[in-house]
PDB file of C-alpha atoms in Angstrom:
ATOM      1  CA  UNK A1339       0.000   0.000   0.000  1.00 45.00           C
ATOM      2  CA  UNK A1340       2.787   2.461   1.117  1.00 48.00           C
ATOM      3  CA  UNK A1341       4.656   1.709  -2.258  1.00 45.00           C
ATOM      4  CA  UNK A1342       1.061   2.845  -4.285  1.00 42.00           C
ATOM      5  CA  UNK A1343       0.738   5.947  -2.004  1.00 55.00           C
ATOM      6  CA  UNK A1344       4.356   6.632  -3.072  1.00 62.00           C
ATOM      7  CA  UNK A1345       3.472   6.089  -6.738  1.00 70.00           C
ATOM      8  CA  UNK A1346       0.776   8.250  -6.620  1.00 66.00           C
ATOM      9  CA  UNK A1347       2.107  11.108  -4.251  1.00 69.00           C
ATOM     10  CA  UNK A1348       5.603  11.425  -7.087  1.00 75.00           C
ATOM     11  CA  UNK A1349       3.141  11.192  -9.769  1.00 74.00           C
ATOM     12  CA  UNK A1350       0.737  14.086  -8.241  1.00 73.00           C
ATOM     13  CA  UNK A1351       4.001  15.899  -7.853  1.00 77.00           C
ATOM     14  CA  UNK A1352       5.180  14.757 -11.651  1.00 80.00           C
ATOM     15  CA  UNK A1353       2.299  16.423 -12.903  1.00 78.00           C
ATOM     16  CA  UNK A1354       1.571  19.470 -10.670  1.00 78.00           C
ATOM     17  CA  UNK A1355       5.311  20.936 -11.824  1.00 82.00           C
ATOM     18  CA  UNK A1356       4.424  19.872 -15.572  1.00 81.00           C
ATOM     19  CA  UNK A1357       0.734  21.891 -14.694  1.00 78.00           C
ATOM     20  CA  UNK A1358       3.480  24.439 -13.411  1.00 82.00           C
ATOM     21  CA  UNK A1359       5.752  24.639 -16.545  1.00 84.00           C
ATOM     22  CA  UNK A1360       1.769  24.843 -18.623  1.00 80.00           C
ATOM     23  CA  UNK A1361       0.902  27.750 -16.918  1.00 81.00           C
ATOM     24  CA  UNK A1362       4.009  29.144 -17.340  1.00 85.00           C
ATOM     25  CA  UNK A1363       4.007  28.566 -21.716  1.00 82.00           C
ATOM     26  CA  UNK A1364       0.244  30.035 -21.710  1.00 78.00           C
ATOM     27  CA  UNK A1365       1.193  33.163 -19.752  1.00 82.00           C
ATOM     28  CA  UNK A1366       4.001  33.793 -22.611  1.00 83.00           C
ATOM     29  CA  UNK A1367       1.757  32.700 -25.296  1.00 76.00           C
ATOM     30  CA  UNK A1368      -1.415  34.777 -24.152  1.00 74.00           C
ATOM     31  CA  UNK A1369       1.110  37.603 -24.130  1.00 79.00           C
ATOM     32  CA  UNK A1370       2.017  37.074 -27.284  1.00 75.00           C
ATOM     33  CA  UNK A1371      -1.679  36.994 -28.798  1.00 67.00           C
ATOM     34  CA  UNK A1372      -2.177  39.738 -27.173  1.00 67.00           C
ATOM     35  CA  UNK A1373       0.941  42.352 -27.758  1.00 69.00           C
ATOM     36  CA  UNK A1374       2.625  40.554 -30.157  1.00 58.00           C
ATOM     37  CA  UNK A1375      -0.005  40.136 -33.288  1.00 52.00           C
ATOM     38  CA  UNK A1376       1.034  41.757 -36.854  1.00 49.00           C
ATOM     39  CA  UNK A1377      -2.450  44.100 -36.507  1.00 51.00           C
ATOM     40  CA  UNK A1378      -1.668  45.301 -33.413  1.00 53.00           C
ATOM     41  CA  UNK A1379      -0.796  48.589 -34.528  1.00 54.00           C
ATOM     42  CA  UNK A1380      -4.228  48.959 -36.160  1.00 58.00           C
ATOM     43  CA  UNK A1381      -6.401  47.295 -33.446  1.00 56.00           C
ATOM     44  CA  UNK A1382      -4.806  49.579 -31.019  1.00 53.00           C
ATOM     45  CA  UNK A1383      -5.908  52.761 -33.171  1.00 50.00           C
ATOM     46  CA  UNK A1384      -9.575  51.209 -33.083  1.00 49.00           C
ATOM     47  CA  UNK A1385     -12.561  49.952 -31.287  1.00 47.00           C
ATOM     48  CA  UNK A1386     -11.719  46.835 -32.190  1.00 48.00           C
ATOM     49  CA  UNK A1387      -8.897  45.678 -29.679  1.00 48.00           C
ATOM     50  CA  UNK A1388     -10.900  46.114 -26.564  1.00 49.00           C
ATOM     51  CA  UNK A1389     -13.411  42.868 -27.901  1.00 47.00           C
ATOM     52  CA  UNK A1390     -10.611  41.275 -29.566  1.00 49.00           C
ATOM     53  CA  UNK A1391      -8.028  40.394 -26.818  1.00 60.00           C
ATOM     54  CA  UNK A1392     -10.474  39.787 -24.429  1.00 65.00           C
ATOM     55  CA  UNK A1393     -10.099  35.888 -24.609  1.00 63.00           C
ATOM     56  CA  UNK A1394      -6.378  36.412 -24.649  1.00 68.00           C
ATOM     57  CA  UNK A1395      -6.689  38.325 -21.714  1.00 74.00           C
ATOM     58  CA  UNK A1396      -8.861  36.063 -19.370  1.00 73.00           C
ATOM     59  CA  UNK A1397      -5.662  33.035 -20.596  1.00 72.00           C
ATOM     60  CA  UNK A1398      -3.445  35.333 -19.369  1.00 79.00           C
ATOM     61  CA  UNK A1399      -5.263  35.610 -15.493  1.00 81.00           C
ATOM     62  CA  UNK A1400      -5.384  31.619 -16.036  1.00 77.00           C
ATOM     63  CA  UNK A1401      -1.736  31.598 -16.583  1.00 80.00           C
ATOM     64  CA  UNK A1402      -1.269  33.487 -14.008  1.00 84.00           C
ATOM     65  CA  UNK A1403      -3.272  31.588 -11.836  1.00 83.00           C
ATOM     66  CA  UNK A1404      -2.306  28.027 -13.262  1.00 81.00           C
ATOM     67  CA  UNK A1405       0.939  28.793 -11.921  1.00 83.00           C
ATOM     68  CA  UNK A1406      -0.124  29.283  -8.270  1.00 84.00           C
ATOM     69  CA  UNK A1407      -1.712  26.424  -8.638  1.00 82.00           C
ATOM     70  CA  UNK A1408       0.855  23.940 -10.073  1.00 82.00           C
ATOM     71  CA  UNK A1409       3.026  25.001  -6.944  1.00 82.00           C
ATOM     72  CA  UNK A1410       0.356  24.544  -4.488  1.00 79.00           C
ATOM     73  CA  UNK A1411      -0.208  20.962  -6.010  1.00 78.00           C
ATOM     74  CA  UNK A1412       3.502  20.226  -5.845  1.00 79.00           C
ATOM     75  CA  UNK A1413       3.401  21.250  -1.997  1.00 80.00           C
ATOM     76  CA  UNK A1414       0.298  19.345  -1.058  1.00 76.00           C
ATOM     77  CA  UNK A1415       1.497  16.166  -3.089  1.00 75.00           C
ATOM     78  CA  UNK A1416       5.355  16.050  -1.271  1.00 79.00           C
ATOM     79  CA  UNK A1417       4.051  16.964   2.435  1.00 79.00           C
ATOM     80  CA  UNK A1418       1.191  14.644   2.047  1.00 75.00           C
ATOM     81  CA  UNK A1419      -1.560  17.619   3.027  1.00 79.00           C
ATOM     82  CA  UNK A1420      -5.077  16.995   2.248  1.00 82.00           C
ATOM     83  CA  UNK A1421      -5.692  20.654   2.880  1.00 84.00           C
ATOM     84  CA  UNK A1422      -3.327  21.766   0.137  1.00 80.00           C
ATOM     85  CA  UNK A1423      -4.814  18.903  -2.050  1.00 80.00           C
ATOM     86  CA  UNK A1424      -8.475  19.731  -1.878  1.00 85.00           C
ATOM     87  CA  UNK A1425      -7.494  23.455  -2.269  1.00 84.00           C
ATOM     88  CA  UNK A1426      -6.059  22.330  -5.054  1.00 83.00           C
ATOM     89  CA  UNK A1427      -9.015  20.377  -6.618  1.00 86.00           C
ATOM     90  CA  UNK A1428     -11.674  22.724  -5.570  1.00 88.00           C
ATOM     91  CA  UNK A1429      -9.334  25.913  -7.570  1.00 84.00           C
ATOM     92  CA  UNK A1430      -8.801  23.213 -10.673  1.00 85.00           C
ATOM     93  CA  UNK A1431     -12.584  22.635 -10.536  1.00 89.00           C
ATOM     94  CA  UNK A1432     -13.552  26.223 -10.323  1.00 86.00           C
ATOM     95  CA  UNK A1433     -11.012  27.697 -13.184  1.00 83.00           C
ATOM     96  CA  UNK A1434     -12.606  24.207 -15.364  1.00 85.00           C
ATOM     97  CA  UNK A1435     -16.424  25.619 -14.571  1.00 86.00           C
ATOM     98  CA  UNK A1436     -15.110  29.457 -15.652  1.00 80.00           C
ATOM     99  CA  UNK A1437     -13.466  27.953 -18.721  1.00 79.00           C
ATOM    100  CA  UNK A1438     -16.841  26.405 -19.814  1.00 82.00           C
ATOM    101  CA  UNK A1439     -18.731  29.135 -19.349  1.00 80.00           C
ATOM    102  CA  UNK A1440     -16.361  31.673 -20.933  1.00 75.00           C
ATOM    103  CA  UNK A1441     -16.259  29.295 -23.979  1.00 75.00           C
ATOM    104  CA  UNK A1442     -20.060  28.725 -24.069  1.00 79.00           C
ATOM    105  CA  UNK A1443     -19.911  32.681 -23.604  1.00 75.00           C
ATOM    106  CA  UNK A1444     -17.682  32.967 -26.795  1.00 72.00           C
ATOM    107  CA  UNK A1445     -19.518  31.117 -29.037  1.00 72.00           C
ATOM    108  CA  UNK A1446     -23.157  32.935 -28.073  1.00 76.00           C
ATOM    109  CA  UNK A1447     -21.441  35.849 -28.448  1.00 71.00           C
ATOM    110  CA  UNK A1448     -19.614  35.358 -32.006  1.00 72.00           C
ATOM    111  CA  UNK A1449     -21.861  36.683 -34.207  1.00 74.00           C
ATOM    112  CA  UNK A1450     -22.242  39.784 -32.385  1.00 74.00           C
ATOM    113  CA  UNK A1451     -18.414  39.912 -32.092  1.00 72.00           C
ATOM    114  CA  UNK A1452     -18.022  39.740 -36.117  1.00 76.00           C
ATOM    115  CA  UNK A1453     -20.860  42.243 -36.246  1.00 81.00           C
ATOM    116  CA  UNK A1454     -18.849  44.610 -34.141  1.00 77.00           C
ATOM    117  CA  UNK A1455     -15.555  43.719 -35.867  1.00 77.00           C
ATOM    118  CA  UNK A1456     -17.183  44.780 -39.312  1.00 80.00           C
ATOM    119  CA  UNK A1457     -18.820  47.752 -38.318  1.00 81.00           C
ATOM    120  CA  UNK A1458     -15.383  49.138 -36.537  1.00 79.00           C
ATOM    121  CA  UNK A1459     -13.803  48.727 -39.287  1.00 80.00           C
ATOM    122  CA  UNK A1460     -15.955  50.261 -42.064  1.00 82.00           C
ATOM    123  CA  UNK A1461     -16.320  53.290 -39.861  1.00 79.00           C
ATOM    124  CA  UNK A1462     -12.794  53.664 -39.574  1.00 80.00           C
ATOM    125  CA  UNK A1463     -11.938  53.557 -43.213  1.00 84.00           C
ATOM    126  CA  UNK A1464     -12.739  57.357 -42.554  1.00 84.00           C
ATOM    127  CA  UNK A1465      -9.425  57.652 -40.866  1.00 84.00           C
ATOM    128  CA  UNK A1466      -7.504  56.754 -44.097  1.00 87.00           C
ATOM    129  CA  UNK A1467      -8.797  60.066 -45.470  1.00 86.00           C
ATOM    130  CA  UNK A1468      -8.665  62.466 -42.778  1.00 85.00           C
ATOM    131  CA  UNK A1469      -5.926  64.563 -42.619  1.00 80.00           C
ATOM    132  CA  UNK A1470      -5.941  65.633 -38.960  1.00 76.00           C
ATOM    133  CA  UNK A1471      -3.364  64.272 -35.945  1.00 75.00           C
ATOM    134  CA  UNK A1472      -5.552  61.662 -34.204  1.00 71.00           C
ATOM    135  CA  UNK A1473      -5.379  59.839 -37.801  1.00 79.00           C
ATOM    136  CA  UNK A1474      -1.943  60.109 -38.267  1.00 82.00           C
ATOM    137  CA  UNK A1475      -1.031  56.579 -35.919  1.00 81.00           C
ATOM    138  CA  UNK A1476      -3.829  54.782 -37.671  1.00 82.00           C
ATOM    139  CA  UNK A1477      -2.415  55.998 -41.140  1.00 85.00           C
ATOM    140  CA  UNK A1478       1.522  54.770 -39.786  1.00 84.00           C
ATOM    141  CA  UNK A1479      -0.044  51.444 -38.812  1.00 83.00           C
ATOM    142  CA  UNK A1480      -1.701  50.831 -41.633  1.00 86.00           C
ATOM    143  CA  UNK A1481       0.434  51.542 -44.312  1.00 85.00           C
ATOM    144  CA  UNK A1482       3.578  49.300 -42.276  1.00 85.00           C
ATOM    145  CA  UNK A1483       0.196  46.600 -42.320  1.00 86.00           C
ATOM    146  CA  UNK A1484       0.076  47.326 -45.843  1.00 87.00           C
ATOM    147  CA  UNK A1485       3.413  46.847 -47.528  1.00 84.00           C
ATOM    148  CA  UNK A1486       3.926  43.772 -45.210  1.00 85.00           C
ATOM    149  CA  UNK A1487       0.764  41.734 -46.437  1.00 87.00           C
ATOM    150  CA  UNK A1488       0.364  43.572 -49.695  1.00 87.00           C
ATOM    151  CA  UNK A1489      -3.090  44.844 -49.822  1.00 88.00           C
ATOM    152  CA  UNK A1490      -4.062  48.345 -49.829  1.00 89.00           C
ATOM    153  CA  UNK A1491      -7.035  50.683 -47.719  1.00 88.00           C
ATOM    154  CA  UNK A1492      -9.306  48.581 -45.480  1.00 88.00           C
ATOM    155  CA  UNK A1493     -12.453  48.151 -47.807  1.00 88.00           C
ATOM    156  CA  UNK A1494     -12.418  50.054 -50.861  1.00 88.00           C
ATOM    157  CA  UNK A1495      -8.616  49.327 -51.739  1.00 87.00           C
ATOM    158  CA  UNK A1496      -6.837  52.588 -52.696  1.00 87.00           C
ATOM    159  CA  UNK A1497      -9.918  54.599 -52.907  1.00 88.00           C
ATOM    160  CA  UNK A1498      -9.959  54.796 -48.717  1.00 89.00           C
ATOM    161  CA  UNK A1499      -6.730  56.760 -48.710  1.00 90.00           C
ATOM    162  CA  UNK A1500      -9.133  59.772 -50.691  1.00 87.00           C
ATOM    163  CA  UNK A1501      -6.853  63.027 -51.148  1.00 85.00           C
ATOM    164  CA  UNK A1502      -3.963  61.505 -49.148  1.00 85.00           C
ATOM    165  CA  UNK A1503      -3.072  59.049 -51.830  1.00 84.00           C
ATOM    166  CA  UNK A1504      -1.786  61.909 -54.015  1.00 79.00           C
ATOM    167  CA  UNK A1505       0.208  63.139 -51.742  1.00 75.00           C
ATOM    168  CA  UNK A1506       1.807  59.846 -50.761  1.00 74.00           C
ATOM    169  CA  UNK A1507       1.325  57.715 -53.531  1.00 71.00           C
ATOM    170  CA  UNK A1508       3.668  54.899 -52.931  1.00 78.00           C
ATOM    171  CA  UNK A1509       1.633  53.826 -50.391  1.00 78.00           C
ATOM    172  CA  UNK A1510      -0.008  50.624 -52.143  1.00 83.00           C
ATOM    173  CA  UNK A1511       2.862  50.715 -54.649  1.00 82.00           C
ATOM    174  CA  UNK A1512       3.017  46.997 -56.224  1.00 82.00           C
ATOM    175  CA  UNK A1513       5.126  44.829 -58.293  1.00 76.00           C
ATOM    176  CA  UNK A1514       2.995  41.668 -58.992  1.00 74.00           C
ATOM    177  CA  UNK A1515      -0.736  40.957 -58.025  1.00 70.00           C
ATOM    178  CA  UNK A1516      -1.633  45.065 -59.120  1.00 84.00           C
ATOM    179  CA  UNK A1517      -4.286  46.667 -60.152  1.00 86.00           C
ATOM    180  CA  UNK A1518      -4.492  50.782 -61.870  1.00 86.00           C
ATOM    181  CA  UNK A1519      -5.551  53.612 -59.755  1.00 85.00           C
ATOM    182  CA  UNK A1520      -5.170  56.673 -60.751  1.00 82.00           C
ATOM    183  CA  UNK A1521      -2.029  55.646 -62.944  1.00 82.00           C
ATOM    184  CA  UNK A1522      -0.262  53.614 -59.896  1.00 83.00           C
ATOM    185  CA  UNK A1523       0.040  50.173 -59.612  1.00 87.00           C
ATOM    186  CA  UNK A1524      -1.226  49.042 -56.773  1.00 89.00           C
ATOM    187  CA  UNK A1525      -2.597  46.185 -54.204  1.00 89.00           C
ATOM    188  CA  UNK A1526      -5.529  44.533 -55.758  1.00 86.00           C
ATOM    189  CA  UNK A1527      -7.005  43.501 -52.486  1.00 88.00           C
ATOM    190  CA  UNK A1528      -8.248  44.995 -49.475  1.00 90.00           C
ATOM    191  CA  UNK A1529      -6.427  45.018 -45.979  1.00 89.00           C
ATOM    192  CA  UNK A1530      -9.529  43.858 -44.139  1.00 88.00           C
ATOM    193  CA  UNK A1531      -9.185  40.501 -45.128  1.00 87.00           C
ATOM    194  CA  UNK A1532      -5.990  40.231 -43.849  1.00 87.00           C
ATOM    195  CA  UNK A1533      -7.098  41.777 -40.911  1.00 85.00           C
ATOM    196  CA  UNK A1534      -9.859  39.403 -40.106  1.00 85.00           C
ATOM    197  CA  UNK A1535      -7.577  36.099 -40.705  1.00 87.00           C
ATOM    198  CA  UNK A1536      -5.194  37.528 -38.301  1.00 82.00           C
ATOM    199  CA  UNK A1537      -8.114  37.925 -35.754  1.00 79.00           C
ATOM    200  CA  UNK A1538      -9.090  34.052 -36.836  1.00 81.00           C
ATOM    201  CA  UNK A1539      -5.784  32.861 -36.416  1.00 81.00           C
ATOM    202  CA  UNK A1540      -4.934  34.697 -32.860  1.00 74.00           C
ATOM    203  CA  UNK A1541      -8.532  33.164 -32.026  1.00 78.00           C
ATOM    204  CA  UNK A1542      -7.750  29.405 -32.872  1.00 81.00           C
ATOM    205  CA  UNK A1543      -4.482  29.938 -31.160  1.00 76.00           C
ATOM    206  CA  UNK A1544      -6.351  30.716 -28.075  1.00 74.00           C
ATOM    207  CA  UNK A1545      -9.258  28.183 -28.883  1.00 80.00           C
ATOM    208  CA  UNK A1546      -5.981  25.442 -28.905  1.00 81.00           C
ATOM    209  CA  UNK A1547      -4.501  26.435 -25.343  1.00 76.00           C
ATOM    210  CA  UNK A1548      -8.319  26.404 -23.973  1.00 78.00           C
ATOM    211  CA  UNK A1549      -8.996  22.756 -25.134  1.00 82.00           C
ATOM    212  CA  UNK A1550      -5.328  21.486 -24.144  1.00 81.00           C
ATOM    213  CA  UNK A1551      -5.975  23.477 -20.686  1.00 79.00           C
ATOM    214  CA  UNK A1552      -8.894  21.520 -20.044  1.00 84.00           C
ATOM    215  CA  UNK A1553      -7.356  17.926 -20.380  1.00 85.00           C
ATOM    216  CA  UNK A1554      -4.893  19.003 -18.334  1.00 81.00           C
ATOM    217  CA  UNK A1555      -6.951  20.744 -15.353  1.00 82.00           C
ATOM    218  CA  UNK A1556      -9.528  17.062 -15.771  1.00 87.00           C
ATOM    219  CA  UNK A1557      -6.033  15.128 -15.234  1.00 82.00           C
ATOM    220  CA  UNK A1558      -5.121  17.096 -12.300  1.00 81.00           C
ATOM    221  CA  UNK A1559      -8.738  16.698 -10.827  1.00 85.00           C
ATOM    222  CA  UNK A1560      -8.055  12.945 -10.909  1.00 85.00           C
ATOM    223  CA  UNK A1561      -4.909  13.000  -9.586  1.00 79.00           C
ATOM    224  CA  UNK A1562      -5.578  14.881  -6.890  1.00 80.00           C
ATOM    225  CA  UNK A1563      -8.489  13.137  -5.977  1.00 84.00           C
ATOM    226  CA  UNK A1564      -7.031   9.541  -5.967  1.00 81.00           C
ATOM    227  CA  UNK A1565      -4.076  11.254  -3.622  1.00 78.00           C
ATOM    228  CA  UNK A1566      -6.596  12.851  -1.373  1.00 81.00           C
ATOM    229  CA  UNK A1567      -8.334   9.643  -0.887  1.00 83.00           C
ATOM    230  CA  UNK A1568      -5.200   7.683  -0.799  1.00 78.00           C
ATOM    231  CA  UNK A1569      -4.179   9.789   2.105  1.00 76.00           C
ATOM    232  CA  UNK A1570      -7.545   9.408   4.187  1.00 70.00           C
ATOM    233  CA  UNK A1571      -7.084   6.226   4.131  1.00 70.00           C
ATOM    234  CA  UNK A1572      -3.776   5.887   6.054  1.00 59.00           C
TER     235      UNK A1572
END
């Protein structure tokens, strides 16, 4: 009996520092969906960022908190507490329920996210054409967007940029894949495609970590369970 206990308490601890080293890879990947996608720049100059990183964000508290957790695991598993160990389970069971409900939440909610998504964006096609400073960061971002996924304006192509495409008009300037505007070759497509597939990708990326999370946190329910019980029974 006291060489299953053993088996069980190293293999609670096994996993608790792998949960550890998990919580530790979605904290730096949440960051990275959040700070580190190629439409940041342009998210940040509209409406758009605040209901697009909001998944990202809630990863990162469960990071954050996955962390915590792991160690507290690792603690209750070595000294043998059943205190630590239900803490444990009952935390594991709660951040589980949250996850479940945030995802049911998300996929309510999609429609009405896209709907937002679209709507932010065709009103700020308006910025491409303005000429006054609170346009001017939106303008940076999106021509850097621009020339690195070779499309041009957000829905309209070149046409968004209005009177400031004269005055800069390498903006959309193309090699391959052109169309004519006003004499200059340039991007044939739109940016907000572009746009939107980053969005997709940064949410599958998240969608990934969620699903992999949850294996994980049922694993750890087990374990800790089995231990707890193992324990009671001495």
């Amino acid at each position: 009996m006291a060489g299953v206990n053993g088996c069980i308490k190293y293999s609670m601890f096994t996993f608790n520092f792998l949960f550890w080293l998990c919580g530790i890879l979605i904290l730096a990947l949440s960051i990275w969906v959040r700070v580190g996608s190629d439409s940041q720049g342009i998210l940040n100059s509209t409406n758009v960022s605040s209901s697009s990183h909001v998944a990202a964000d809630i990863l990162i508290a469960v990071g954050a908190i996955i962390m915590i957790m792991g160690f507290l695991g690792c603690c209750g598993a070595i000294k043998e507490s059943r205190c630590m160990l239900l803490l444990f389970f009952i935390g594991l069971l709660l951040i589980l329920l949250l996850q479940v409900a945030a995802g049911i939440l998300g996929a309510v909610l999609k429609s009405e996210s896209d709907r937002i998504i679209n709507e932010t964006l065709h009103d700020n096609t308006e910025l491409l054409s303005t000429t006054g400073e609170s346009a001017k960061q939106f303008q940076q971002a999106m021509a850097e967007f621009q020339k690195e996924f070779k499309c041009c304006g957000l829905i309209n192509g070149a046409a968004d940029w209005g009177n400031n495409f004269q005055q800069h008009p390498k903006l959309c300037e193309c090699v391959d894949t052109c169309t004519i505007y006003n004499g200059t070759q340039v991007y044939k497509e739109p940016c907000i495609s572009a746009i939107k597939d980053l969005l997709a990708k940064s949410f599958i990326i998240v969608i990934g970590i969620a699903f992999g999370l949850a294996v994980i946190e049922i694993l750890g329910l087990v374990f800790s369970m089995v231990l707890y019980c193992q324990i009671g029974s001495k």
